[in-house]
PDB file of C-alpha atoms in Angstrom:
ATOM      1  CA  MET A  30     -30.476   9.912   7.876  1.00  0.00           C
ATOM      2  CA  GLU A  31     -34.350   9.132   7.748  1.00  0.00           C
ATOM      3  CA  ARG A  32     -34.890   7.275   4.475  1.00  0.00           C
ATOM      4  CA  LYS A  33     -37.554   9.711   2.591  1.00  0.00           C
ATOM      5  CA  ILE A  34     -37.192   9.034  -0.797  1.00  0.00           C
ATOM      6  CA  ARG A  35     -38.815   5.351  -2.081  1.00  0.00           C
ATOM      7  CA  LEU A  36     -37.478   3.900  -5.789  1.00  0.00           C
ATOM      8  CA  TYR A  37     -39.303   1.506  -7.406  1.00  0.00           C
ATOM      9  CA  CYS A  38     -37.417  -0.464  -9.552  1.00  0.00           C
ATOM     10  CA  PHE A  39     -39.012  -2.722 -12.650  1.00  0.00           C
ATOM     11  CA  PRO A  40     -37.269  -5.612 -14.468  1.00  0.00           C
ATOM     12  CA  PHE A  41     -36.400  -6.560 -17.599  1.00  0.00           C
ATOM     13  CA  ALA A  42     -38.384  -9.066 -19.580  1.00  0.00           C
ATOM     14  CA  GLY A  43     -37.768 -12.272 -17.899  1.00  0.00           C
ATOM     15  CA  GLY A  44     -35.884 -10.618 -15.153  1.00  0.00           C
ATOM     16  CA  THR A  45     -37.169 -10.679 -11.578  1.00  0.00           C
ATOM     17  CA  ALA A  46     -36.651  -8.230  -8.633  1.00  0.00           C
ATOM     18  CA  GLN A  47     -33.546 -10.079  -7.681  1.00  0.00           C
ATOM     19  CA  ILE A  48     -31.370  -7.824 -10.425  1.00  0.00           C
ATOM     20  CA  TYR A  49     -32.116  -4.778  -8.550  1.00  0.00           C
ATOM     21  CA  HIS A  50     -30.531  -6.194  -4.905  1.00  0.00           C
ATOM     22  CA  SER A  51     -27.085  -5.350  -5.454  1.00  0.00           C
ATOM     23  CA  TRP A  52     -27.836  -2.154  -5.511  1.00  0.00           C
ATOM     24  CA  SER A  53     -28.564  -1.720  -1.822  1.00  0.00           C
ATOM     25  CA  ALA A  54     -24.873  -1.608  -1.449  1.00  0.00           C
ATOM     26  CA  TYR A  55     -24.611   1.573  -2.671  1.00  0.00           C
ATOM     27  CA  VAL A  56     -27.449   3.269  -2.379  1.00  0.00           C
ATOM     28  CA  ASN A  57     -28.153   6.447  -0.076  1.00  0.00           C
ATOM     29  CA  PRO A  58     -29.485   6.398   2.927  1.00  0.00           C
ATOM     30  CA  ALA A  59     -32.125   8.832   1.854  1.00  0.00           C
ATOM     31  CA  ILE A  60     -33.457   6.568  -0.522  1.00  0.00           C
ATOM     32  CA  GLU A  61     -35.579   2.965   0.371  1.00  0.00           C
ATOM     33  CA  LEU A  62     -34.497   1.103  -1.998  1.00  0.00           C
ATOM     34  CA  VAL A  63     -38.127  -0.865  -3.672  1.00  0.00           C
ATOM     35  CA  PRO A  64     -37.125  -3.991  -6.076  1.00  0.00           C
ATOM     36  CA  ILE A  65     -41.020  -4.929  -7.713  1.00  0.00           C
ATOM     37  CA  GLU A  66     -41.655  -8.416  -8.377  1.00  0.00           C
ATOM     38  CA  LEU A  67     -43.885  -9.109 -11.475  1.00  0.00           C
ATOM     39  CA  SER A  68     -46.605 -11.533 -11.421  1.00  0.00           C
ATOM     40  CA  GLY A  69     -45.379 -15.335 -12.407  1.00  0.00           C
ATOM     41  CA  ARG A  70     -41.711 -15.702 -10.912  1.00  0.00           C
ATOM     42  CA  GLY A  71     -39.559 -14.791  -8.346  1.00  0.00           C
ATOM     43  CA  ARG A  72     -41.340 -15.207  -4.662  1.00  0.00           C
ATOM     44  CA  ARG A  73     -44.730 -14.657  -7.147  1.00  0.00           C
ATOM     45  CA  PHE A  74     -43.737 -17.707  -9.298  1.00  0.00           C
ATOM     46  CA  PRO A  75     -47.067 -19.444  -8.168  1.00  0.00           C
ATOM     47  CA  GLN A  76     -49.206 -16.627  -9.432  1.00  0.00           C
ATOM     48  CA  PRO A  77     -50.276 -16.053 -13.489  1.00  0.00           C
ATOM     49  CA  LEU A  78     -48.005 -14.744 -16.105  1.00  0.00           C
ATOM     50  CA  PHE A  79     -49.669 -11.896 -18.024  1.00  0.00           C
ATOM     51  CA  THR A  80     -49.028 -11.407 -21.858  1.00  0.00           C
ATOM     52  CA  ASN A  81     -50.429  -7.889 -21.637  1.00  0.00           C
ATOM     53  CA  LEU A  82     -48.216  -4.862 -20.822  1.00  0.00           C
ATOM     54  CA  ALA A  83     -51.569  -3.176 -19.567  1.00  0.00           C
ATOM     55  CA  ASP A  84     -52.290  -6.261 -17.144  1.00  0.00           C
ATOM     56  CA  ILE A  85     -48.844  -6.433 -15.553  1.00  0.00           C
ATOM     57  CA  VAL A  86     -49.461  -2.301 -15.104  1.00  0.00           C
ATOM     58  CA  GLU A  87     -52.629  -3.088 -13.484  1.00  0.00           C
ATOM     59  CA  ASP A  88     -51.322  -5.737 -11.388  1.00  0.00           C
ATOM     60  CA  VAL A  89     -48.353  -3.624  -9.963  1.00  0.00           C
ATOM     61  CA  TRP A  90     -50.973  -0.608  -9.780  1.00  0.00           C
ATOM     62  CA  SER A  91     -52.831  -3.011  -7.620  1.00  0.00           C
ATOM     63  CA  MET A  92     -49.955  -3.636  -5.625  1.00  0.00           C
ATOM     64  CA  LEU A  93     -48.271  -0.208  -5.093  1.00  0.00           C
ATOM     65  CA  GLN A  94     -51.865   2.153  -5.029  1.00  0.00           C
ATOM     66  CA  PRO A  95     -52.518   2.123  -1.463  1.00  0.00           C
ATOM     67  CA  GLU A  96     -48.820   3.208  -0.796  1.00  0.00           C
ATOM     68  CA  ILE A  97     -48.087   5.722  -2.995  1.00  0.00           C
ATOM     69  CA  ASP A  98     -49.339   8.823  -1.422  1.00  0.00           C
ATOM     70  CA  GLN A  99     -47.312   8.048   2.021  1.00  0.00           C
ATOM     71  CA  LYS A 100     -43.776   9.137   0.480  1.00  0.00           C
ATOM     72  CA  PRO A 101     -42.468  10.743  -2.629  1.00  0.00           C
ATOM     73  CA  TYR A 102     -41.019   8.349  -4.923  1.00  0.00           C
ATOM     74  CA  MET A 103     -39.161   7.916  -8.347  1.00  0.00           C
ATOM     75  CA  LEU A 104     -39.479   5.040 -10.845  1.00  0.00           C
ATOM     76  CA  PHE A 105     -36.617   2.890 -12.547  1.00  0.00           C
ATOM     77  CA  GLY A 106     -37.245   0.718 -15.044  1.00  0.00           C
ATOM     78  CA  HIS A 107     -35.229  -1.201 -17.663  1.00  0.00           C
ATOM     79  CA  SER A 108     -35.904  -2.271 -21.256  1.00  0.00           C
ATOM     80  CA  MET A 109     -39.639  -3.884 -20.219  1.00  0.00           C
ATOM     81  CA  GLY A 110     -39.442  -2.222 -17.166  1.00  0.00           C
ATOM     82  CA  SER A 111     -38.848   1.137 -18.948  1.00  0.00           C
ATOM     83  CA  LEU A 112     -42.549   0.836 -19.977  1.00  0.00           C
ATOM     84  CA  ILE A 113     -44.208  -0.472 -16.971  1.00  0.00           C
ATOM     85  CA  ALA A 114     -42.522   2.751 -15.094  1.00  0.00           C
ATOM     86  CA  TYR A 115     -43.762   4.799 -17.652  1.00  0.00           C
ATOM     87  CA  GLU A 116     -47.304   3.301 -18.128  1.00  0.00           C
ATOM     88  CA  LEU A 117     -47.457   3.527 -14.100  1.00  0.00           C
ATOM     89  CA  ALA A 118     -46.732   6.956 -14.005  1.00  0.00           C
ATOM     90  CA  LYS A 119     -49.238   8.148 -16.144  1.00  0.00           C
ATOM     91  CA  LYS A 120     -51.617   5.290 -14.140  1.00  0.00           C
ATOM     92  CA  PHE A 121     -50.946   7.259 -10.701  1.00  0.00           C
ATOM     93  CA  MET A 122     -51.638  10.994 -12.380  1.00  0.00           C
ATOM     94  CA  GLN A 123     -54.722   9.649 -13.866  1.00  0.00           C
ATOM     95  CA  ARG A 124     -56.018   8.530 -10.773  1.00  0.00           C
ATOM     96  CA  GLY A 125     -54.975  11.614  -8.478  1.00  0.00           C
ATOM     97  CA  ASN A 126     -52.059  10.402  -6.929  1.00  0.00           C
ATOM     98  CA  GLN A 127     -49.056  11.933  -6.527  1.00  0.00           C
ATOM     99  CA  SER A 128     -46.648  11.753  -9.583  1.00  0.00           C
ATOM    100  CA  PRO A 129     -43.119  10.871  -9.080  1.00  0.00           C
ATOM    101  CA  LEU A 130     -39.821  12.983  -8.376  1.00  0.00           C
ATOM    102  CA  HIS A 131     -37.518  11.832 -11.191  1.00  0.00           C
ATOM    103  CA  ILE A 132     -38.004   8.880 -13.581  1.00  0.00           C
ATOM    104  CA  PHE A 133     -35.110   6.537 -14.934  1.00  0.00           C
ATOM    105  CA  PHE A 134     -36.086   5.028 -18.219  1.00  0.00           C
ATOM    106  CA  SER A 135     -33.014   2.344 -19.051  1.00  0.00           C
ATOM    107  CA  GLY A 136     -32.121   0.309 -22.332  1.00  0.00           C
ATOM    108  CA  ARG A 137     -35.414   1.124 -24.292  1.00  0.00           C
ATOM    109  CA  SER A 138     -36.898   3.377 -27.073  1.00  0.00           C
ATOM    110  CA  SER A 139     -39.463   5.301 -26.126  1.00  0.00           C
ATOM    111  CA  PRO A 140     -43.029   4.536 -26.275  1.00  0.00           C
ATOM    112  CA  ASN A 141     -44.333   5.667 -29.733  1.00  0.00           C
ATOM    113  CA  GLN A 142     -41.711   3.229 -30.899  1.00  0.00           C
ATOM    114  CA  PRO A 143     -43.575  -0.369 -32.086  1.00  0.00           C
ATOM    115  CA  SER A 144     -41.820  -3.405 -31.379  1.00  0.00           C
ATOM    116  CA  LYS A 145     -40.557  -4.748 -34.808  1.00  0.00           C
ATOM    117  CA  THR A 146     -39.829  -8.281 -33.890  1.00  0.00           C
ATOM    118  CA  LYS A 147     -42.131 -11.385 -32.600  1.00  0.00           C
ATOM    119  CA  ARG A 148     -39.531 -13.214 -31.081  1.00  0.00           C
ATOM    120  CA  SER A 149     -42.379 -14.667 -28.685  1.00  0.00           C
ATOM    121  CA  GLU A 150     -43.408 -17.002 -31.445  1.00  0.00           C
ATOM    122  CA  LEU A 151     -39.859 -18.418 -32.238  1.00  0.00           C
ATOM    123  CA  PRO A 152     -39.019 -21.763 -31.512  1.00  0.00           C
ATOM    124  CA  ASP A 153     -37.364 -22.790 -28.167  1.00  0.00           C
ATOM    125  CA  GLU A 154     -34.061 -23.363 -29.478  1.00  0.00           C
ATOM    126  CA  GLU A 155     -34.216 -20.349 -32.070  1.00  0.00           C
ATOM    127  CA  LEU A 156     -35.329 -18.218 -28.711  1.00  0.00           C
ATOM    128  CA  LYS A 157     -32.555 -19.715 -26.404  1.00  0.00           C
ATOM    129  CA  LYS A 158     -29.987 -18.295 -29.588  1.00  0.00           C
ATOM    130  CA  GLU A 159     -31.881 -14.939 -29.287  1.00  0.00           C
ATOM    131  CA  ILE A 160     -31.256 -14.696 -25.393  1.00  0.00           C
ATOM    132  CA  PHE A 161     -28.064 -15.530 -25.259  1.00  0.00           C
ATOM    133  CA  GLN A 162     -27.126 -12.822 -27.958  1.00  0.00           C
ATOM    134  CA  PHE A 163     -29.021 -10.090 -26.291  1.00  0.00           C
ATOM    135  CA  GLY A 164     -26.345 -11.111 -23.077  1.00  0.00           C
ATOM    136  CA  GLY A 165     -27.502 -11.355 -19.298  1.00  0.00           C
ATOM    137  CA  THR A 166     -28.363 -14.729 -19.562  1.00  0.00           C
ATOM    138  CA  PRO A 167     -24.896 -16.867 -19.034  1.00  0.00           C
ATOM    139  CA  LYS A 168     -25.067 -19.821 -21.415  1.00  0.00           C
ATOM    140  CA  GLU A 169     -24.954 -22.820 -18.660  1.00  0.00           C
ATOM    141  CA  LEU A 170     -28.309 -21.820 -17.745  1.00  0.00           C
ATOM    142  CA  LEU A 171     -29.791 -21.758 -21.134  1.00  0.00           C
ATOM    143  CA  ASP A 172     -28.349 -25.282 -21.602  1.00  0.00           C
ATOM    144  CA  ASP A 173     -29.814 -26.368 -17.874  1.00  0.00           C
ATOM    145  CA  PRO A 174     -32.960 -28.214 -18.997  1.00  0.00           C
ATOM    146  CA  GLY A 175     -34.819 -27.416 -15.748  1.00  0.00           C
ATOM    147  CA  PHE A 176     -33.823 -23.649 -15.624  1.00  0.00           C
ATOM    148  CA  ILE A 177     -35.354 -23.411 -19.442  1.00  0.00           C
ATOM    149  CA  ARG A 178     -38.010 -25.494 -18.329  1.00  0.00           C
ATOM    150  CA  MET A 179     -39.298 -22.220 -15.782  1.00  0.00           C
ATOM    151  CA  PHE A 180     -37.449 -19.823 -17.676  1.00  0.00           C
ATOM    152  CA  LEU A 181     -38.939 -20.041 -21.352  1.00  0.00           C
ATOM    153  CA  PRO A 182     -42.475 -19.462 -20.155  1.00  0.00           C
ATOM    154  CA  ILE A 183     -41.775 -16.011 -18.519  1.00  0.00           C
ATOM    155  CA  ILE A 184     -39.671 -14.393 -21.346  1.00  0.00           C
ATOM    156  CA  ARG A 185     -42.045 -15.398 -23.950  1.00  0.00           C
ATOM    157  CA  ALA A 186     -44.837 -13.856 -21.811  1.00  0.00           C
ATOM    158  CA  ASP A 187     -42.932 -11.131 -21.301  1.00  0.00           C
ATOM    159  CA  MET A 188     -42.183 -10.596 -25.016  1.00  0.00           C
ATOM    160  CA  GLU A 189     -45.746 -11.132 -26.037  1.00  0.00           C
ATOM    161  CA  ALA A 190     -46.143  -7.864 -23.796  1.00  0.00           C
ATOM    162  CA  VAL A 191     -43.676  -5.657 -25.211  1.00  0.00           C
ATOM    163  CA  GLU A 192     -44.177  -6.835 -28.747  1.00  0.00           C
ATOM    164  CA  THR A 193     -47.752  -6.218 -28.874  1.00  0.00           C
ATOM    165  CA  TYR A 194     -47.570  -2.841 -27.011  1.00  0.00           C
ATOM    166  CA  PRO A 195     -49.662  -0.489 -28.843  1.00  0.00           C
ATOM    167  CA  ALA A 196     -47.177   2.410 -29.686  1.00  0.00           C
ATOM    168  CA  GLU A 197     -48.617   5.984 -28.999  1.00  0.00           C
ATOM    169  CA  ALA A 198     -49.662   8.341 -31.575  1.00  0.00           C
ATOM    170  CA  GLU A 199     -50.147  11.185 -29.484  1.00  0.00           C
ATOM    171  CA  ILE A 200     -48.179  11.627 -26.505  1.00  0.00           C
ATOM    172  CA  THR A 201     -48.833  13.469 -23.309  1.00  0.00           C
ATOM    173  CA  PRO A 202     -45.905  14.468 -21.745  1.00  0.00           C
ATOM    174  CA  LEU A 203     -44.612  13.860 -17.875  1.00  0.00           C
ATOM    175  CA  PRO A 204     -44.542  16.600 -15.876  1.00  0.00           C
ATOM    176  CA  CYS A 205     -41.232  15.121 -14.087  1.00  0.00           C
ATOM    177  CA  GLU A 206     -37.952  15.412 -14.869  1.00  0.00           C
ATOM    178  CA  ILE A 207     -36.333  12.065 -16.626  1.00  0.00           C
ATOM    179  CA  SER A 208     -33.335  10.092 -17.270  1.00  0.00           C
ATOM    180  CA  ILE A 209     -32.294   8.217 -19.767  1.00  0.00           C
ATOM    181  CA  PHE A 210     -29.555   5.489 -19.333  1.00  0.00           C
ATOM    182  CA  ASN A 211     -28.202   2.830 -22.122  1.00  0.00           C
ATOM    183  CA  GLY A 212     -25.301   1.182 -22.969  1.00  0.00           C
ATOM    184  CA  LYS A 213     -22.862   2.536 -25.417  1.00  0.00           C
ATOM    185  CA  GLN A 214     -22.670  -0.708 -27.586  1.00  0.00           C
ATOM    186  CA  ASP A 215     -26.515  -1.180 -27.611  1.00  0.00           C
ATOM    187  CA  HIS A 216     -27.812  -1.694 -30.776  1.00  0.00           C
ATOM    188  CA  LEU A 217     -31.756  -3.141 -30.075  1.00  0.00           C
ATOM    189  CA  VAL A 218     -32.129   0.814 -28.675  1.00  0.00           C
ATOM    190  CA  THR A 219     -32.927   3.318 -31.223  1.00  0.00           C
ATOM    191  CA  HIS A 220     -33.991   7.226 -31.544  1.00  0.00           C
ATOM    192  CA  LEU A 221     -32.811   8.262 -27.760  1.00  0.00           C
ATOM    193  CA  GLU A 222     -33.577  11.499 -28.723  1.00  0.00           C
ATOM    194  CA  GLU A 223     -37.617  10.335 -28.922  1.00  0.00           C
ATOM    195  CA  TRP A 224     -37.529  10.211 -25.405  1.00  0.00           C
ATOM    196  CA  ASN A 225     -37.045  14.456 -25.497  1.00  0.00           C
ATOM    197  CA  ARG A 226     -41.085  14.712 -26.138  1.00  0.00           C
ATOM    198  CA  TYR A 227     -41.975  12.760 -23.110  1.00  0.00           C
ATOM    199  CA  THR A 228     -41.156  15.512 -20.453  1.00  0.00           C
ATOM    200  CA  THR A 229     -42.162  19.342 -20.190  1.00  0.00           C
ATOM    201  CA  LYS A 230     -39.304  19.614 -17.267  1.00  0.00           C
ATOM    202  CA  GLU A 231     -35.648  18.534 -17.833  1.00  0.00           C
ATOM    203  CA  ILE A 232     -34.107  15.134 -19.242  1.00  0.00           C
ATOM    204  CA  GLU A 233     -30.958  14.001 -18.743  1.00  0.00           C
ATOM    205  CA  TYR A 234     -28.946  11.339 -20.831  1.00  0.00           C
ATOM    206  CA  GLN A 235     -26.442   8.856 -19.425  1.00  0.00           C
ATOM    207  CA  PHE A 236     -24.328   6.104 -20.947  1.00  0.00           C
ATOM    208  CA  PHE A 237     -22.696   3.256 -19.709  1.00  0.00           C
ATOM    209  CA  ASP A 238     -20.150   0.675 -21.381  1.00  0.00           C
ATOM    210  CA  GLY A 239     -21.667  -2.520 -22.292  1.00  0.00           C
ATOM    211  CA  GLY A 240     -24.734  -3.562 -24.247  1.00  0.00           C
ATOM    212  CA  HIS A 241     -28.638  -4.131 -23.381  1.00  0.00           C
ATOM    213  CA  PHE A 242     -27.615  -5.507 -19.845  1.00  0.00           C
ATOM    214  CA  TYR A 243     -25.421  -2.834 -19.265  1.00  0.00           C
ATOM    215  CA  LEU A 244     -27.025  -2.357 -15.950  1.00  0.00           C
ATOM    216  CA  LEU A 245     -26.012  -6.032 -14.007  1.00  0.00           C
ATOM    217  CA  ASP A 246     -22.087  -4.478 -14.549  1.00  0.00           C
ATOM    218  CA  HIS A 247     -22.241  -0.781 -13.527  1.00  0.00           C
ATOM    219  CA  ALA A 248     -24.537  -1.179 -10.139  1.00  0.00           C
ATOM    220  CA  LYS A 249     -22.274   1.247  -8.376  1.00  0.00           C
ATOM    221  CA  GLU A 250     -22.346   3.931 -11.101  1.00  0.00           C
ATOM    222  CA  ILE A 251     -26.295   4.034 -11.985  1.00  0.00           C
ATOM    223  CA  MET A 252     -26.620   4.463  -8.353  1.00  0.00           C
ATOM    224  CA  GLU A 253     -24.137   7.658  -7.744  1.00  0.00           C
ATOM    225  CA  ALA A 254     -26.258   8.717 -10.713  1.00  0.00           C
ATOM    226  CA  VAL A 255     -29.553   7.793  -8.757  1.00  0.00           C
ATOM    227  CA  ASN A 256     -28.589   8.998  -5.712  1.00  0.00           C
ATOM    228  CA  GLN A 257     -27.614  12.408  -7.263  1.00  0.00           C
ATOM    229  CA  LYS A 258     -31.060  13.123  -8.907  1.00  0.00           C
ATOM    230  CA  ALA A 259     -32.889  12.383  -5.002  1.00  0.00           C
ATOM    231  CA  LEU A 260     -30.352  14.155  -3.145  1.00  0.00           C
ATOM    232  CA  GLU A 261     -31.167  17.273  -5.712  1.00  0.00           C
ATOM    233  CA  SER A 262     -34.532  16.702  -5.433  1.00  0.00           C
ATOM    234  CA  LEU A 263     -34.663  16.877  -1.712  1.00  0.00           C
ATOM    235  CA  LEU A 264     -32.756  20.093  -1.818  1.00  0.00           C
TER     236      LEU A 264
END
């Protein structure tokens, strides 16, 4: 079957495009999986890190804008990636581009809820403890000096971008269906019902076993849900 829908995927704070590569084993042929590499990491490591979410979104927009009207598309973001997906969708629609068929917001409270933490300002050792408690990063990596020298500047920049993101006072609902994914044991995300205000169409909630980084263990189940939404949109 010819690939007809692009699925742009945005990583969590400190993450790279690599986290989504395992999804290719489960993606429907109707979907073209496009993991997005943010500036300052992965294959874009030499490029600058951004500490402002608006700058991250502008950078991604400049990459995707030339192709965004070529095919129907969906967006998937986890944690910080959800904010990127949301702001990017707004930017495309404000600039007159086609809107996404569907957006998957994962592991993230709605944009109108301000950050209550300043983890980006913690000393290295305290920040490492916080990262370990979140899950998603093996302790042996956090104990590796070479990894830490590379990783901490990235996670600090991303955390600062999230912590300084201005909570919305007024909400303009998106004209597309959205899905809210979250880990059943994720205590970092609150008031998920607030996402109801972010669409003029249908919203669906789906919960998976695990904490904040549940998606690292549920690639097959997540892609089954994504595949279903993609196929429904083609009908």
